[in-house]
């Protein structure tokens, strides 16, 4: 709290003594939560104001990547391959993956991640993905979620289309042709709902170390409805579930405290491993076993009941969607949001 107060006084003074300096995105690595605001950098291209409007005169570099007019998409609901207009597909993804109520800058960030992800899959699986052989991308969570206009209208309250569709179109159209690259190569921009305060290193979740998917602070997530959650289960059911997978672990209501030990914790604060009676179990396995929102969890036993408390929602790698919306509400633009969550990337225009 003291650090935040000092930072606020410094920034207040900067507006009077250095009126031409602009606030910019977080540095790639932030050592601890109290350092978040103190590590704001300088961006000469963007002036962030309280109104969240900014003047952006930056000319983006261009790449040799181009987008096709039409794409093949495997519809997981109908089990059929559809042929869809490239940009129309993106509008369906943005409106399916992120609430249309979100800040426009967050929606723009989502539009660019959706475009980049799609092009990455088209390039990597030109003849079809191994899990849907006739198309490089699908409409489900395996790739990125897409719904048709009719499905979107049916799944929202009356007036949603009239109120928000223009906003979705603007997010996609205003960022048309913009993609994310790292060292001039298109990236695979993973994203998730809410990180719980800090994102994950890719190697802590998916084994492979990816230079642009590094753990960064994500401080503006307090409005996320699934930031905190819990699952309650009886001790007997807990033991039965664990032992049905891992065998007899000599567990009882009276010895769980002694048997369950915390193992390795990731830089993002998620549980990588725990040990139960000397059997190592990964956090991902526990998340799957008990259908938890994330691997940032803890156990609270009260008599014959266990409450598993979670923080965050999703795998935690890449861009936090609620964190992106929080940053946008704080005045950051879509480029700053993307460059915060994806370490060392460039935002470029396709030729």
Short mmCIF file of N, CA and C in Angstrom, two decimals, residues 138-227:
data_model
loop_
_atom_site.label_atom_id
_atom_site.label_comp_id
_atom_site.label_asym_id
_atom_site.label_seq_id
_atom_site.Cartn_x
_atom_site.Cartn_y
_atom_site.Cartn_z
N UNK A 138 -11.13 -25.51 -35.75
CA UNK A 138 -12.49 -25.92 -35.42
C UNK A 138 -13.20 -24.81 -34.64
N UNK A 139 -14.48 -25.03 -34.36
CA UNK A 139 -15.29 -24.02 -33.68
C UNK A 139 -15.35 -24.21 -32.17
N UNK A 140 -14.60 -25.17 -31.64
CA UNK A 140 -14.67 -25.46 -30.21
C UNK A 140 -13.48 -24.95 -29.43
N UNK A 141 -13.44 -25.27 -28.14
CA UNK A 141 -12.36 -24.82 -27.27
C UNK A 141 -11.03 -25.45 -27.63
N UNK A 142 -11.05 -26.53 -28.40
CA UNK A 142 -9.81 -27.13 -28.87
C UNK A 142 -8.98 -26.12 -29.67
N UNK A 143 -9.66 -25.25 -30.39
CA UNK A 143 -8.99 -24.17 -31.15
C UNK A 143 -9.40 -22.84 -30.52
N UNK A 144 -10.39 -22.18 -31.10
CA UNK A 144 -10.99 -21.02 -30.47
C UNK A 144 -12.48 -21.03 -30.80
N UNK A 145 -13.30 -20.64 -29.84
CA UNK A 145 -14.74 -20.81 -29.96
C UNK A 145 -15.31 -19.86 -31.01
N UNK A 146 -16.17 -20.39 -31.88
CA UNK A 146 -16.88 -19.60 -32.88
C UNK A 146 -18.34 -19.97 -32.84
N UNK A 147 -19.21 -18.94 -32.92
CA UNK A 147 -20.64 -19.14 -33.06
C UNK A 147 -21.15 -18.27 -34.19
N UNK A 148 -22.19 -18.73 -34.87
CA UNK A 148 -22.80 -17.95 -35.94
C UNK A 148 -23.60 -16.79 -35.34
N UNK A 149 -23.99 -15.85 -36.20
CA UNK A 149 -24.81 -14.73 -35.73
C UNK A 149 -26.11 -15.23 -35.11
N UNK A 150 -26.75 -16.20 -35.76
CA UNK A 150 -28.01 -16.74 -35.24
C UNK A 150 -27.82 -17.35 -33.86
N UNK A 151 -26.72 -18.09 -33.69
CA UNK A 151 -26.44 -18.70 -32.38
C UNK A 151 -26.16 -17.65 -31.32
N UNK A 152 -25.44 -16.61 -31.71
CA UNK A 152 -25.14 -15.54 -30.77
C UNK A 152 -26.40 -14.79 -30.36
N UNK A 153 -27.26 -14.51 -31.29
CA UNK A 153 -28.50 -13.81 -30.99
C UNK A 153 -29.38 -14.65 -30.07
N UNK A 154 -29.44 -15.96 -30.36
CA UNK A 154 -30.28 -16.85 -29.55
C UNK A 154 -29.75 -17.03 -28.13
N UNK A 155 -28.44 -16.90 -27.96
CA UNK A 155 -27.85 -17.16 -26.63
C UNK A 155 -27.74 -15.89 -25.77
N UNK A 156 -28.14 -14.74 -26.32
CA UNK A 156 -28.09 -13.50 -25.55
C UNK A 156 -29.48 -12.90 -25.37
N UNK A 157 -29.54 -11.91 -24.51
CA UNK A 157 -30.82 -11.26 -24.25
C UNK A 157 -31.28 -10.46 -25.47
N UNK A 158 -32.57 -10.14 -25.50
CA UNK A 158 -33.11 -9.35 -26.60
C UNK A 158 -32.36 -8.02 -26.73
N UNK A 159 -32.04 -7.65 -27.95
CA UNK A 159 -31.38 -6.38 -28.19
C UNK A 159 -29.87 -6.46 -28.19
N UNK A 160 -29.32 -7.65 -27.87
CA UNK A 160 -27.85 -7.79 -27.82
C UNK A 160 -27.23 -7.47 -29.17
N UNK A 161 -27.80 -8.02 -30.24
CA UNK A 161 -27.21 -7.82 -31.57
C UNK A 161 -27.21 -6.34 -31.94
N UNK A 162 -28.33 -5.67 -31.75
CA UNK A 162 -28.43 -4.26 -32.11
C UNK A 162 -27.47 -3.41 -31.26
N UNK A 163 -27.27 -3.79 -30.03
CA UNK A 163 -26.46 -2.99 -29.11
C UNK A 163 -24.97 -3.22 -29.30
N UNK A 164 -24.57 -4.49 -29.61
CA UNK A 164 -23.15 -4.82 -29.54
C UNK A 164 -22.49 -5.26 -30.84
N UNK A 165 -23.26 -5.67 -31.85
CA UNK A 165 -22.62 -6.22 -33.03
C UNK A 165 -21.74 -5.18 -33.74
N UNK A 166 -22.19 -3.95 -33.77
CA UNK A 166 -21.38 -2.90 -34.37
C UNK A 166 -20.06 -2.71 -33.64
N UNK A 167 -20.08 -2.90 -32.34
CA UNK A 167 -18.86 -2.79 -31.53
C UNK A 167 -17.88 -3.91 -31.86
N UNK A 168 -18.41 -5.12 -32.05
CA UNK A 168 -17.57 -6.26 -32.43
C UNK A 168 -16.97 -6.02 -33.82
N UNK A 169 -17.79 -5.56 -34.75
CA UNK A 169 -17.30 -5.29 -36.11
C UNK A 169 -16.20 -4.23 -36.09
N UNK A 170 -16.37 -3.21 -35.28
CA UNK A 170 -15.38 -2.15 -35.21
C UNK A 170 -14.06 -2.68 -34.65
N UNK A 171 -14.12 -3.56 -33.66
CA UNK A 171 -12.90 -4.13 -33.08
C UNK A 171 -12.12 -4.92 -34.12
N UNK A 172 -12.83 -5.67 -34.97
CA UNK A 172 -12.18 -6.47 -36.01
C UNK A 172 -11.73 -5.59 -37.16
N UNK A 173 -12.61 -4.72 -37.63
CA UNK A 173 -12.30 -3.90 -38.81
C UNK A 173 -11.19 -2.88 -38.54
N UNK A 174 -11.20 -2.29 -37.35
CA UNK A 174 -10.21 -1.26 -37.05
C UNK A 174 -8.80 -1.82 -36.87
N UNK A 175 -8.71 -3.14 -36.64
CA UNK A 175 -7.40 -3.80 -36.51
C UNK A 175 -7.12 -4.71 -37.70
N UNK A 176 -7.84 -4.49 -38.78
CA UNK A 176 -7.73 -5.38 -39.94
C UNK A 176 -6.28 -5.54 -40.40
N UNK A 177 -5.88 -6.78 -40.60
CA UNK A 177 -4.54 -7.08 -41.09
C UNK A 177 -3.46 -7.11 -40.05
N UNK A 178 -3.78 -6.75 -38.81
CA UNK A 178 -2.75 -6.71 -37.77
C UNK A 178 -2.61 -8.08 -37.09
N UNK A 179 -1.35 -8.51 -36.96
CA UNK A 179 -1.05 -9.80 -36.32
C UNK A 179 0.13 -9.65 -35.38
N UNK A 180 0.37 -10.68 -34.60
CA UNK A 180 1.48 -10.70 -33.64
C UNK A 180 2.60 -11.58 -34.16
N UNK A 181 3.84 -11.05 -34.09
CA UNK A 181 5.00 -11.84 -34.48
C UNK A 181 6.08 -11.75 -33.41
N UNK A 182 6.92 -12.76 -33.39
CA UNK A 182 8.10 -12.77 -32.51
C UNK A 182 9.30 -13.11 -33.39
N UNK A 183 10.26 -12.21 -33.43
CA UNK A 183 11.42 -12.37 -34.31
C UNK A 183 10.97 -12.67 -35.73
N UNK A 184 10.00 -11.91 -36.19
CA UNK A 184 9.46 -11.94 -37.56
C UNK A 184 8.67 -13.21 -37.89
N UNK A 185 8.36 -14.04 -36.89
CA UNK A 185 7.58 -15.24 -37.13
C UNK A 185 6.25 -15.12 -36.39
N UNK A 186 5.18 -15.57 -37.05
CA UNK A 186 3.87 -15.51 -36.44
C UNK A 186 3.83 -16.37 -35.19
N UNK A 187 3.13 -15.91 -34.16
CA UNK A 187 3.11 -16.64 -32.89
C UNK A 187 1.80 -17.40 -32.72
N UNK A 188 1.78 -18.26 -31.71
CA UNK A 188 0.55 -18.93 -31.29
C UNK A 188 0.09 -18.23 -30.00
N UNK A 189 -0.81 -17.25 -30.11
CA UNK A 189 -1.15 -16.42 -28.95
C UNK A 189 -2.22 -17.05 -28.06
N UNK A 190 -1.79 -17.83 -27.10
CA UNK A 190 -2.74 -18.46 -26.19
C UNK A 190 -3.37 -17.40 -25.29
N UNK A 191 -4.57 -17.67 -24.83
CA UNK A 191 -5.25 -16.76 -23.92
C UNK A 191 -6.16 -17.57 -23.00
N UNK A 192 -6.61 -16.93 -21.93
CA UNK A 192 -7.46 -17.60 -20.94
C UNK A 192 -8.36 -16.55 -20.29
N UNK A 193 -9.25 -16.99 -19.45
CA UNK A 193 -10.24 -16.07 -18.87
C UNK A 193 -9.63 -15.14 -17.83
N UNK A 194 -9.08 -15.69 -16.77
CA UNK A 194 -8.53 -14.86 -15.70
C UNK A 194 -7.39 -15.61 -15.01
N UNK A 195 -6.26 -14.94 -14.82
CA UNK A 195 -5.06 -15.63 -14.33
C UNK A 195 -5.00 -15.74 -12.82
N UNK A 196 -5.70 -14.84 -12.13
CA UNK A 196 -5.60 -14.84 -10.67
C UNK A 196 -4.47 -13.98 -10.16
N UNK A 197 -3.99 -13.05 -10.96
CA UNK A 197 -2.96 -12.11 -10.51
C UNK A 197 -1.65 -12.19 -11.25
N UNK A 198 -1.34 -13.33 -11.83
CA UNK A 198 -0.10 -13.48 -12.58
C UNK A 198 -0.26 -14.62 -13.57
N UNK A 199 0.18 -14.41 -14.80
CA UNK A 199 0.08 -15.46 -15.81
C UNK A 199 1.19 -16.49 -15.63
N UNK A 200 1.13 -17.53 -16.42
CA UNK A 200 2.05 -18.66 -16.29
C UNK A 200 3.11 -18.69 -17.39
N UNK A 201 4.28 -19.21 -17.06
CA UNK A 201 5.26 -19.58 -18.08
C UNK A 201 4.71 -20.80 -18.83
N UNK A 202 4.87 -20.80 -20.15
CA UNK A 202 4.33 -21.91 -20.94
C UNK A 202 4.88 -23.25 -20.50
N UNK A 203 6.16 -23.29 -20.11
CA UNK A 203 6.77 -24.56 -19.74
C UNK A 203 6.22 -25.13 -18.44
N UNK A 204 5.60 -24.28 -17.62
CA UNK A 204 5.03 -24.76 -16.37
C UNK A 204 3.67 -25.39 -16.56
N UNK A 205 3.09 -25.21 -17.75
CA UNK A 205 1.76 -25.76 -18.04
C UNK A 205 1.81 -26.79 -19.16
N UNK A 206 2.52 -26.45 -20.24
CA UNK A 206 2.53 -27.29 -21.43
C UNK A 206 3.90 -27.91 -21.73
N UNK A 207 4.82 -27.83 -20.82
CA UNK A 207 6.16 -28.43 -20.93
C UNK A 207 7.10 -27.64 -21.82
N UNK A 208 6.65 -27.19 -22.99
CA UNK A 208 7.53 -26.48 -23.92
C UNK A 208 7.71 -25.02 -23.50
N UNK A 209 8.95 -24.55 -23.52
CA UNK A 209 9.26 -23.16 -23.19
C UNK A 209 9.14 -22.30 -24.45
N UNK A 210 8.23 -21.34 -24.42
CA UNK A 210 8.01 -20.44 -25.55
C UNK A 210 8.39 -19.04 -25.11
N UNK A 211 9.28 -18.36 -25.82
CA UNK A 211 9.83 -17.09 -25.34
C UNK A 211 8.81 -15.97 -25.17
N UNK A 212 7.73 -15.99 -25.92
CA UNK A 212 6.75 -14.92 -25.80
C UNK A 212 5.60 -15.27 -24.84
N UNK A 213 5.62 -16.47 -24.28
CA UNK A 213 4.60 -16.88 -23.31
C UNK A 213 5.24 -17.02 -21.94
N UNK A 214 5.56 -15.87 -21.34
CA UNK A 214 6.23 -15.81 -20.06
C UNK A 214 5.29 -15.26 -18.98
N UNK A 215 5.58 -15.60 -17.76
CA UNK A 215 4.78 -15.15 -16.62
C UNK A 215 4.91 -13.64 -16.44
N UNK A 216 3.77 -12.94 -16.41
CA UNK A 216 3.75 -11.50 -16.16
C UNK A 216 2.63 -11.19 -15.17
N UNK A 217 2.77 -10.05 -14.53
CA UNK A 217 1.75 -9.61 -13.59
C UNK A 217 0.45 -9.28 -14.31
N UNK A 218 -0.68 -9.60 -13.67
CA UNK A 218 -2.00 -9.30 -14.24
C UNK A 218 -2.87 -8.73 -13.13
N UNK A 219 -2.69 -7.44 -12.83
CA UNK A 219 -3.26 -6.89 -11.59
C UNK A 219 -4.69 -6.40 -11.66
N UNK A 220 -5.27 -6.26 -12.85
CA UNK A 220 -6.57 -5.61 -12.94
C UNK A 220 -7.69 -6.60 -13.25
N UNK A 221 -7.82 -7.62 -12.42
CA UNK A 221 -8.79 -8.69 -12.69
C UNK A 221 -9.90 -8.77 -11.64
N UNK A 222 -10.01 -7.79 -10.79
CA UNK A 222 -10.92 -7.90 -9.65
C UNK A 222 -12.39 -8.02 -10.02
N UNK A 223 -12.75 -7.59 -11.23
CA UNK A 223 -14.16 -7.66 -11.63
C UNK A 223 -14.53 -9.02 -12.20
N UNK A 224 -13.56 -9.90 -12.38
CA UNK A 224 -13.84 -11.21 -13.00
C UNK A 224 -14.72 -12.06 -12.08
N UNK A 225 -15.87 -12.54 -12.56
CA UNK A 225 -16.76 -13.33 -11.70
C UNK A 225 -16.18 -14.67 -11.27
N UNK A 226 -15.21 -15.19 -12.04
CA UNK A 226 -14.63 -16.48 -11.68
C UNK A 226 -13.21 -16.34 -11.14
N UNK A 227 -12.89 -15.15 -10.62
CA UNK A 227 -11.57 -14.95 -10.01
C UNK A 227 -11.39 -15.91 -8.84
#
